[in-house]
């Protein structure tokens, strides 16, 4: 299928890019539902890729894949530029960049050993330390959306955390603009930035440090224009019922516990603790800001209210910065002082094994998750040749159709399809018993359905529910596709 990141999410990204490429719009409608709606979705990164595809003819899948290359260079260029005030030693900055790019924990070793534990325990370890949560930057940057959002976020973090005290609120207006851009790219990253802004004075208060109220006031005033603009966008988007329902999905109880830190950070975590102690001992001028940066990520990813698992990705970056000096000294001591190549090599394996393990794991996942049965591919190819319409299909096909065709689906994406679980249960009822054919007739009428895809064994249900309205029946292996006479595809 050519989808390297989590298929169900990556496919939704491609669907939005395709819509922008085909329609030339920067405000989208939701292709994963057939409910009545007006375009209210804004995601700036996908807008840019959609326009790129529109003017160059580049395939949406390739546009998303190839975007990762320039984004990585831009991210590390910005990171290097903004790092100087935090780490005065050039060698520490180099180590910080290397740690951000390649370091990780021991989750893959633990995952292998967990096979000897009870199945329930093993499954929990593998689930909570899954690489796609972004426990480290290398794994997190599998998702180009996260890279794109972190680039403007870096400039906001610099202004809030380690810029010198400004003379006026005007100094923060540019940071507010970057915050506005971050929100348009990835609202979760913007939410994290808000948490960091709040965490700075709170952390200083708890640790007995004097709070610079003038700077806090200027931050607030500097962000007012961006905040008002975002408030206007949110109010406008909330006029659409589907947008309101999608926004409500932000709140969930899925968290990632700090309990996993010994596995997900391992030696890097120890180096970060040593680095934090040194920063405190040396009274580093930005130590409290860095502690606030870390505290905000910990609070959000362990929160039972705000889909905590979405925020663990933000923790690795500050951990690497704080750990850089201690890590460099460790390698210097082992290799240059003790002349121990073996010890140096073992430490390097512990710190930098993630890229190899994550890549290997991703290849295995691709073989398991990205191979699509020929019946589905033939069905998708057939639907791609038909005029755009609304489709009822199994959720697995519904997840793919908007990415590769111009159709919209009644059931398709866990986050973007309203009442996804209820619709999935309804679909299963329809295809499991011909007595439920009335449910299908109601859906077709209410949602102006043009095409129906069901297992071939469930064809009698469709034929009973829609007798006289079926223009064509197309069979591909174990799947049957019905083209309805009332549709524009007749």
Coordinates of C-alpha atoms in Angstrom, one line a residue:
X1 CA 0.0 0.0 0.0
X2 CA 3.0 2.3 0.3
X3 CA 2.1 3.7 3.7
X4 CA 5.0 3.7 6.2
X5 CA 3.4 5.4 9.2
X6 CA 0.3 4.2 11.1
X7 CA -1.9 3.3 8.1
X8 CA -5.2 4.5 9.6
X9 CA -3.8 8.0 10.3
X10 CA -1.4 8.3 7.3
X11 CA -4.3 7.5 5.0
X12 CA -6.4 10.3 6.5
X13 CA -3.5 12.7 5.8
X14 CA -3.3 11.5 2.2
X15 CA -7.1 12.0 1.8
X16 CA -6.8 15.6 2.9
X17 CA -3.9 16.2 0.5
X18 CA -5.8 14.6 -2.3
X19 CA -8.8 16.8 -1.7
X20 CA -6.7 19.9 -1.7
X21 CA -5.0 18.8 -5.0
X22 CA -8.3 18.0 -6.7
X23 CA -10.4 20.9 -5.5
X24 CA -7.7 23.6 -5.1
X25 CA -9.1 24.6 -1.7
X26 CA -7.3 25.3 1.6
X27 CA -10.4 24.7 3.7
X28 CA -11.6 21.1 3.6
X29 CA -14.7 19.1 4.2
X30 CA -14.4 15.8 6.1
X31 CA -14.2 12.9 3.5
X32 CA -14.7 10.2 6.2
X33 CA -18.3 10.9 6.7
X34 CA -21.4 11.4 4.5
X35 CA -23.1 13.6 7.0
X36 CA -24.2 17.1 5.8
X37 CA -21.4 19.6 6.3
X38 CA -19.7 22.7 5.0
X39 CA -15.9 22.9 4.7
X40 CA -14.4 23.9 8.1
X41 CA -11.2 21.9 8.3
X42 CA -7.8 23.7 8.3
X43 CA -4.4 22.0 8.4
X44 CA -1.8 24.3 6.8
X45 CA 0.8 21.6 6.2
X46 CA -1.5 19.4 4.2
X47 CA -2.8 22.5 2.3
X48 CA 0.8 23.2 1.1
X49 CA 1.3 19.6 0.0
X50 CA -2.1 19.6 -1.7
X51 CA -1.2 22.7 -3.7
X52 CA 2.2 21.2 -4.6
X53 CA 0.4 18.1 -6.0
X54 CA -2.1 20.3 -7.8
X55 CA 0.6 22.3 -9.7
X56 CA 3.2 19.5 -10.2
X57 CA 1.0 16.4 -10.6
X58 CA 3.0 14.7 -7.8
X59 CA 1.1 11.8 -6.2
X60 CA -0.2 12.7 -2.7
X61 CA 1.5 9.7 -1.1
X62 CA 4.9 10.7 -2.5
X63 CA 4.4 14.3 -1.6
X64 CA 3.9 13.3 2.1
X65 CA 6.8 10.8 2.0
X66 CA 9.3 13.2 0.3
X67 CA 8.3 16.1 2.5
X68 CA 10.2 14.4 5.3
X69 CA 13.6 15.1 3.7
X70 CA 13.5 18.9 3.5
X71 CA 11.6 19.1 6.8
X72 CA 14.4 17.2 8.6
X73 CA 17.1 19.5 7.3
X74 CA 15.0 22.6 8.2
X75 CA 14.3 21.2 11.7
X76 CA 17.9 20.5 12.6
X77 CA 19.1 23.8 11.1
X78 CA 16.6 25.7 13.3
X79 CA 17.4 23.5 16.3
X80 CA 21.1 24.2 15.9
X81 CA 20.5 27.9 15.5
X82 CA 18.3 28.1 18.6
X83 CA 20.5 25.9 20.8
X84 CA 23.4 28.2 21.3
X85 CA 22.0 30.1 24.3
X86 CA 21.4 26.9 26.1
X87 CA 24.6 25.1 25.5
X88 CA 27.6 27.4 25.2
X89 CA 30.1 24.5 24.4
X90 CA 30.1 23.6 20.7
X91 CA 30.8 20.0 21.6
X92 CA 27.7 19.8 23.8
X93 CA 25.6 21.2 21.0
X94 CA 26.9 18.6 18.7
X95 CA 26.1 15.9 21.2
X96 CA 22.6 17.3 21.7
X97 CA 21.9 17.2 18.0
X98 CA 23.2 13.6 17.8
X99 CA 21.1 12.5 20.8
X100 CA 18.0 14.1 19.3
X101 CA 18.5 12.4 16.0
X102 CA 19.5 8.9 17.1
X103 CA 19.1 8.3 20.8
X104 CA 16.5 6.2 22.6
X105 CA 15.9 3.8 25.3
X106 CA 15.7 0.1 26.0
X107 CA 12.2 -0.6 24.9
X108 CA 13.2 -3.0 22.1
X109 CA 15.3 -5.1 24.4
X110 CA 12.5 -5.1 26.9
X111 CA 10.0 -6.0 24.2
X112 CA 12.0 -9.1 23.3
X113 CA 12.5 -10.2 26.8
X114 CA 8.8 -9.6 27.6
X115 CA 7.9 -12.6 25.5
X116 CA 9.0 -14.7 28.5
X117 CA 6.4 -13.0 30.7
X118 CA 2.7 -13.7 30.9
X119 CA 0.9 -12.7 27.7
X120 CA -1.1 -9.9 29.3
X121 CA 2.1 -8.3 30.7
X122 CA 4.0 -8.7 27.5
X123 CA 1.2 -7.1 25.5
X124 CA 1.0 -4.1 27.8
X125 CA 4.8 -3.5 27.7
X126 CA 4.8 -3.6 23.9
X127 CA 1.7 -1.4 23.6
X128 CA 2.8 1.3 26.0
X129 CA 6.4 1.4 24.6
X130 CA 5.3 1.3 20.9
X131 CA 7.6 3.4 18.8
X132 CA 4.8 5.2 17.0
X133 CA 3.9 7.1 20.2
X134 CA 7.2 9.0 19.6
X135 CA 9.1 8.1 22.8
X136 CA 12.2 9.3 20.9
X137 CA 12.6 11.8 18.1
X138 CA 13.8 9.3 15.5
X139 CA 10.5 7.3 15.8
X140 CA 8.4 10.4 16.2
X141 CA 9.7 11.8 12.9
X142 CA 8.2 8.9 11.0
X143 CA 5.3 11.3 10.9
X144 CA 6.1 14.4 8.7
X145 CA 3.2 16.3 10.4
X146 CA 5.1 16.3 13.7
X147 CA 8.3 17.6 12.0
X148 CA 6.4 20.4 10.3
X149 CA 4.7 21.4 13.6
X150 CA 7.9 21.4 15.6
X151 CA 9.8 23.8 13.3
X152 CA 7.6 26.9 14.2
X153 CA 7.2 25.5 17.7
X154 CA 11.0 25.8 18.3
X155 CA 10.8 29.6 17.8
X156 CA 8.0 29.8 20.3
X157 CA 9.9 27.8 22.8
X158 CA 13.0 30.0 22.4
X159 CA 11.0 33.1 23.0
X160 CA 9.3 31.8 26.0
X161 CA 12.0 29.7 27.6
X162 CA 15.5 31.1 26.9
X163 CA 15.3 34.5 25.2
X164 CA 16.6 37.4 27.3
X165 CA 14.0 39.6 29.0
X166 CA 12.3 41.8 26.4
X167 CA 11.7 45.5 26.7
X168 CA 8.1 45.2 25.6
X169 CA 5.3 42.9 24.4
X170 CA 6.2 43.7 20.8
X171 CA 9.2 41.3 21.2
X172 CA 6.8 38.4 21.6
X173 CA 4.5 39.2 18.6
X174 CA 6.7 37.2 16.3
X175 CA 6.5 34.3 18.7
X176 CA 2.7 34.7 18.6
X177 CA 2.8 34.4 14.8
X178 CA 4.8 31.2 15.0
X179 CA 2.3 29.9 17.6
X180 CA -0.5 30.7 15.2
X181 CA 1.3 28.8 12.4
X182 CA 1.9 25.9 14.7
X183 CA -1.8 25.7 15.5
X184 CA -2.8 25.7 11.9
X185 CA -0.3 22.8 11.3
X186 CA -1.0 20.7 14.4
X187 CA -3.3 21.9 17.2
X188 CA -1.9 19.3 19.7
X189 CA 1.5 20.9 19.4
X190 CA 0.0 24.3 20.0
X191 CA -1.8 22.9 23.1
X192 CA 1.6 21.7 24.3
X193 CA 3.1 25.2 23.8
X194 CA 0.3 26.6 26.0
X195 CA 1.2 24.1 28.7
X196 CA 4.9 25.2 28.5
X197 CA 4.0 28.9 28.8
X198 CA 1.9 28.1 31.9
X199 CA 4.5 25.7 33.4
X200 CA 7.3 28.3 33.4
X201 CA 6.0 30.6 36.2
X202 CA 4.5 27.6 38.1
X203 CA 7.8 25.7 38.1
X204 CA 9.7 28.8 39.3
X205 CA 7.2 29.3 42.1
X206 CA 7.4 25.7 43.2
X207 CA 11.2 25.8 43.2
X208 CA 11.4 29.1 45.0
X209 CA 12.7 31.1 42.1
X210 CA 11.7 34.7 41.5
X211 CA 9.1 35.0 38.8
X212 CA 9.8 37.7 36.1
X213 CA 6.2 39.1 36.1
X214 CA 7.2 41.7 33.5
X215 CA 8.2 39.0 31.1
X216 CA 5.1 37.0 31.8
X217 CA 2.9 40.1 31.1
X218 CA 4.7 40.8 27.9
X219 CA 4.3 37.1 26.8
X220 CA 0.6 37.4 27.4
X221 CA 0.3 40.7 25.6
X222 CA 2.5 39.6 22.7
X223 CA 0.3 36.5 22.2
X224 CA -3.0 38.3 22.3
X225 CA -3.2 39.0 18.6
X226 CA -2.5 35.3 17.7
X227 CA -4.9 34.2 20.5
X228 CA -7.7 36.4 19.2
X229 CA -7.2 35.1 15.6
X230 CA -7.3 31.5 16.8
X231 CA -10.4 32.2 18.9
X232 CA -12.1 33.5 15.8
X233 CA -11.1 30.4 13.8
X234 CA -12.3 28.1 16.6
X235 CA -15.7 29.9 16.9
X236 CA -16.1 29.7 13.2
X237 CA -15.3 26.0 13.1
X238 CA -17.6 25.3 15.9
X239 CA -20.5 26.4 13.8
X240 CA -20.2 23.0 12.0
X241 CA -21.6 20.1 14.0
X242 CA -18.9 17.7 12.6
X243 CA -16.1 19.9 13.6
X244 CA -17.5 20.2 17.1
X245 CA -17.8 16.5 17.4
X246 CA -14.2 15.9 16.1
X247 CA -12.9 18.5 18.6
X248 CA -14.6 16.6 21.4
X249 CA -12.5 13.6 20.5
X250 CA -9.5 15.5 21.9
X251 CA -10.6 14.4 25.4
X252 CA -9.8 10.8 26.2
X253 CA -8.3 8.7 29.0
X254 CA -5.5 7.0 27.1
X255 CA -2.3 7.9 28.8
X256 CA 1.3 6.8 28.9
X257 CA 2.7 6.4 32.4
X258 CA 6.0 7.7 33.7
X259 CA 6.5 4.1 34.9
X260 CA 7.9 3.3 31.5
X261 CA 10.8 5.9 31.7
X262 CA 13.4 3.3 32.7
X263 CA 12.6 1.4 29.5
X264 CA 11.9 4.2 27.1
X265 CA 14.8 6.4 28.1
X266 CA 17.3 4.1 29.8
X267 CA 20.8 5.5 29.9
X268 CA 19.7 8.7 28.3
X269 CA 17.4 9.3 31.3
X270 CA 20.3 8.8 33.7
X271 CA 22.4 11.2 31.7
X272 CA 19.5 13.7 31.8
X273 CA 19.3 13.4 35.6
X274 CA 23.1 14.0 35.9
X275 CA 22.7 17.0 33.5
X276 CA 19.9 18.5 35.5
X277 CA 21.9 18.2 38.7
X278 CA 24.8 20.0 37.0
X279 CA 22.5 22.7 35.6
X280 CA 21.2 23.3 39.1
X281 CA 24.7 23.2 40.7
X282 CA 26.1 25.7 38.2
X283 CA 22.9 27.9 38.4
X284 CA 22.4 27.7 34.6
X285 CA 20.3 30.8 33.8
X286 CA 17.7 28.8 31.9
X287 CA 17.5 25.7 34.2
X288 CA 14.0 26.5 35.5
X289 CA 12.7 27.1 32.0
X290 CA 14.1 23.7 30.9
X291 CA 12.6 22.0 33.9
X292 CA 9.3 23.6 33.0
X293 CA 9.6 22.4 29.4
X294 CA 10.0 18.8 30.7
X295 CA 7.3 19.2 33.3
X296 CA 4.8 20.3 30.7
X297 CA 5.4 17.2 28.6
X298 CA 5.2 14.9 31.7
X299 CA 1.9 16.4 32.9
X300 CA 0.3 16.2 29.5
X301 CA 1.3 12.7 28.5
X302 CA 0.2 11.3 31.8
X303 CA -3.1 13.3 31.8
X304 CA -6.3 11.2 31.8
X305 CA -8.2 14.0 30.2
X306 CA -6.4 15.2 27.1
X307 CA -5.4 12.0 25.1
X308 CA -2.1 12.0 27.0
X309 CA -0.4 9.6 24.6
X310 CA -0.3 12.3 22.0
X311 CA 2.1 14.4 24.0
X312 CA 4.9 12.0 24.9
X313 CA 6.7 12.9 21.7
X314 CA 7.5 16.4 23.2
X315 CA 9.6 15.0 26.0
X316 CA 12.6 13.6 24.2
X317 CA 13.9 16.9 22.9
X318 CA 14.5 18.7 26.2
X319 CA 15.8 15.5 27.8
X320 CA 18.4 15.3 25.1
X321 CA 19.5 18.9 25.6
X322 CA 19.9 18.5 29.3
X323 CA 21.7 15.2 28.9
X324 CA 24.1 16.4 26.2
X325 CA 26.9 17.6 28.5
X326 CA 26.9 14.6 30.7
X327 CA 26.8 12.2 27.8
X328 CA 29.7 13.9 26.0
X329 CA 31.8 13.6 29.2
X330 CA 30.9 10.0 29.6
X331 CA 32.1 9.2 26.1
X332 CA 35.2 11.3 26.6
X333 CA 36.0 9.5 29.8
X334 CA 35.5 6.0 28.4
X335 CA 37.3 6.5 25.1
X336 CA 39.9 9.2 25.7
X337 CA 40.8 8.6 29.4
X338 CA 40.2 4.9 30.0
X339 CA 40.9 4.0 26.4
X340 CA 38.2 1.4 26.6
X341 CA 36.8 0.8 23.1
X342 CA 34.5 -2.0 24.3
X343 CA 32.9 0.1 27.0
X344 CA 32.5 3.0 24.5
X345 CA 30.9 0.6 22.0
X346 CA 28.5 -0.8 24.6
X347 CA 27.4 2.6 25.7
X348 CA 26.8 3.6 22.1
X349 CA 24.7 0.5 21.5
X350 CA 22.6 1.3 24.6
X351 CA 22.1 4.9 23.6
X352 CA 21.8 4.6 19.8
X353 CA 20.2 1.2 19.0
X354 CA 16.8 2.7 18.4
X355 CA 17.3 3.7 14.7
X356 CA 18.2 0.1 13.7
X357 CA 15.6 -1.5 15.9
X358 CA 12.9 0.9 14.9
X359 CA 13.6 0.5 11.2
X360 CA 13.6 -3.3 11.5
X361 CA 10.4 -3.2 13.4
X362 CA 8.8 -0.9 10.8
X363 CA 9.7 -3.2 8.0
X364 CA 8.0 -6.1 9.9
X365 CA 5.0 -3.9 10.5
X366 CA 4.8 -3.0 6.9
X367 CA 4.6 -6.7 6.0
X368 CA 1.8 -7.2 8.5
X369 CA -0.3 -4.0 8.1
X370 CA 0.4 -2.6 4.7
X371 CA -0.3 -5.6 2.5
X372 CA -3.8 -5.3 1.1
X373 CA -5.7 -8.3 -0.2
X374 CA -6.2 -8.4 -4.0
X375 CA -10.0 -8.4 -3.6
X376 CA -9.8 -5.0 -1.9
X377 CA -7.4 -3.6 -4.5
X378 CA -9.6 -4.6 -7.3
X379 CA -12.6 -3.1 -5.6
X380 CA -10.8 0.2 -5.0
X381 CA -9.6 0.3 -8.6
X382 CA -13.2 -0.2 -9.8
X383 CA -14.6 2.5 -7.5
X384 CA -11.8 4.9 -8.6
X385 CA -13.1 4.8 -12.1
X386 CA -16.7 5.7 -11.1
X387 CA -18.0 9.2 -10.5
X388 CA -17.5 10.6 -7.0
X389 CA -20.3 9.6 -4.6
X390 CA -21.0 8.4 -1.1
X391 CA -20.0 4.9 -0.1
X392 CA -21.0 2.3 2.5
X393 CA -18.2 -0.2 2.9
X394 CA -16.3 -2.2 5.5
X395 CA -14.2 0.2 7.7
X396 CA -10.9 -1.1 6.4
X397 CA -12.0 -0.1 2.8
X398 CA -13.6 3.1 4.1
X399 CA -10.3 4.1 5.6
X400 CA -8.5 3.8 2.2
X401 CA -11.1 5.1 -0.3
X402 CA -10.8 8.9 0.4
X403 CA -7.0 8.6 0.1
X404 CA -7.0 7.0 -3.3
X405 CA -10.4 8.1 -4.8
X406 CA -12.7 11.1 -4.7
X407 CA -15.5 9.3 -2.9
X408 CA -16.7 10.0 0.6
X409 CA -17.5 7.2 3.1
X410 CA -20.1 6.6 5.6
X411 CA -17.7 4.6 7.8
X412 CA -13.9 5.0 7.6
X413 CA -11.8 6.7 10.2
X414 CA -11.7 6.1 14.0
X415 CA -11.3 9.9 14.7
X416 CA -13.0 11.7 11.8
X417 CA -16.1 9.5 11.3
X418 CA -18.8 10.5 13.8
X419 CA -19.9 7.8 16.1
X420 CA -17.4 5.4 14.5
X421 CA -17.9 2.5 16.9
X422 CA -21.7 2.7 16.6
X423 CA -21.5 2.8 12.8
X424 CA -19.1 -0.2 12.7
X425 CA -21.6 -2.2 14.8
X426 CA -24.4 -1.2 12.5
X427 CA -22.4 -2.3 9.5
X428 CA -21.6 -5.6 11.1
X429 CA -25.3 -6.1 11.8
X430 CA -26.2 -5.4 8.2
X431 CA -23.8 -7.9 6.7
X432 CA -24.4 -10.6 9.3
X433 CA -28.1 -11.1 8.8
X434 CA -30.5 -10.4 5.9
X435 CA -33.1 -9.5 8.5
X436 CA -31.3 -6.3 9.1
X437 CA -31.7 -5.1 5.5
X438 CA -34.0 -2.3 6.7
X439 CA -31.1 -0.7 8.4
X440 CA -29.2 -0.5 5.1
X441 CA -32.2 1.0 3.3
X442 CA -32.4 3.7 6.0
X443 CA -28.7 4.6 5.7
X444 CA -28.9 4.7 1.9
X445 CA -31.8 7.1 2.0
X446 CA -30.5 9.3 4.7
X447 CA -27.0 9.6 3.4
X448 CA -27.6 9.6 -0.3
X449 CA -25.4 6.5 -0.8
X450 CA -24.2 5.8 -4.4
X451 CA -22.1 2.7 -3.8
X452 CA -22.2 -0.2 -1.4
X453 CA -19.4 -2.7 -0.7
X454 CA -20.1 -5.8 1.3
X455 CA -18.8 -9.3 1.6
X456 CA -20.1 -11.4 -1.3
X457 CA -22.0 -13.6 1.2
X458 CA -24.0 -10.5 2.3
X459 CA -25.2 -9.7 -1.2
X460 CA -28.8 -11.0 -0.4
X461 CA -29.1 -8.3 2.3
X462 CA -28.4 -5.5 -0.2
X463 CA -30.6 -7.1 -2.9
X464 CA -33.5 -7.3 -0.5
X465 CA -33.1 -3.8 1.0
X466 CA -32.6 -2.1 -2.4
X467 CA -34.6 -4.2 -4.8
X468 CA -35.2 -2.1 -8.0
X469 CA -32.5 0.4 -7.2
X470 CA -29.4 -1.6 -8.1
X471 CA -28.0 -0.6 -11.4
X472 CA -24.9 -2.9 -11.4
X473 CA -23.3 -5.5 -9.3
X474 CA -19.6 -6.0 -9.5
X475 CA -17.8 -8.9 -7.9
X476 CA -14.2 -9.1 -7.0
X477 CA -13.3 -12.2 -5.1
X478 CA -15.0 -12.2 -1.8
X479 CA -16.3 -8.7 -2.1
X480 CA -19.4 -7.4 -4.0
X481 CA -19.8 -3.8 -5.1
X482 CA -23.3 -2.4 -5.8
X483 CA -23.9 0.7 -7.9
X484 CA -27.2 2.2 -7.1
X485 CA -29.5 3.5 -9.8
X486 CA -30.4 6.6 -7.9
X487 CA -26.8 7.8 -7.9
X488 CA -25.1 10.0 -10.4
X489 CA -23.1 6.9 -11.5
X490 CA -26.1 5.3 -13.1

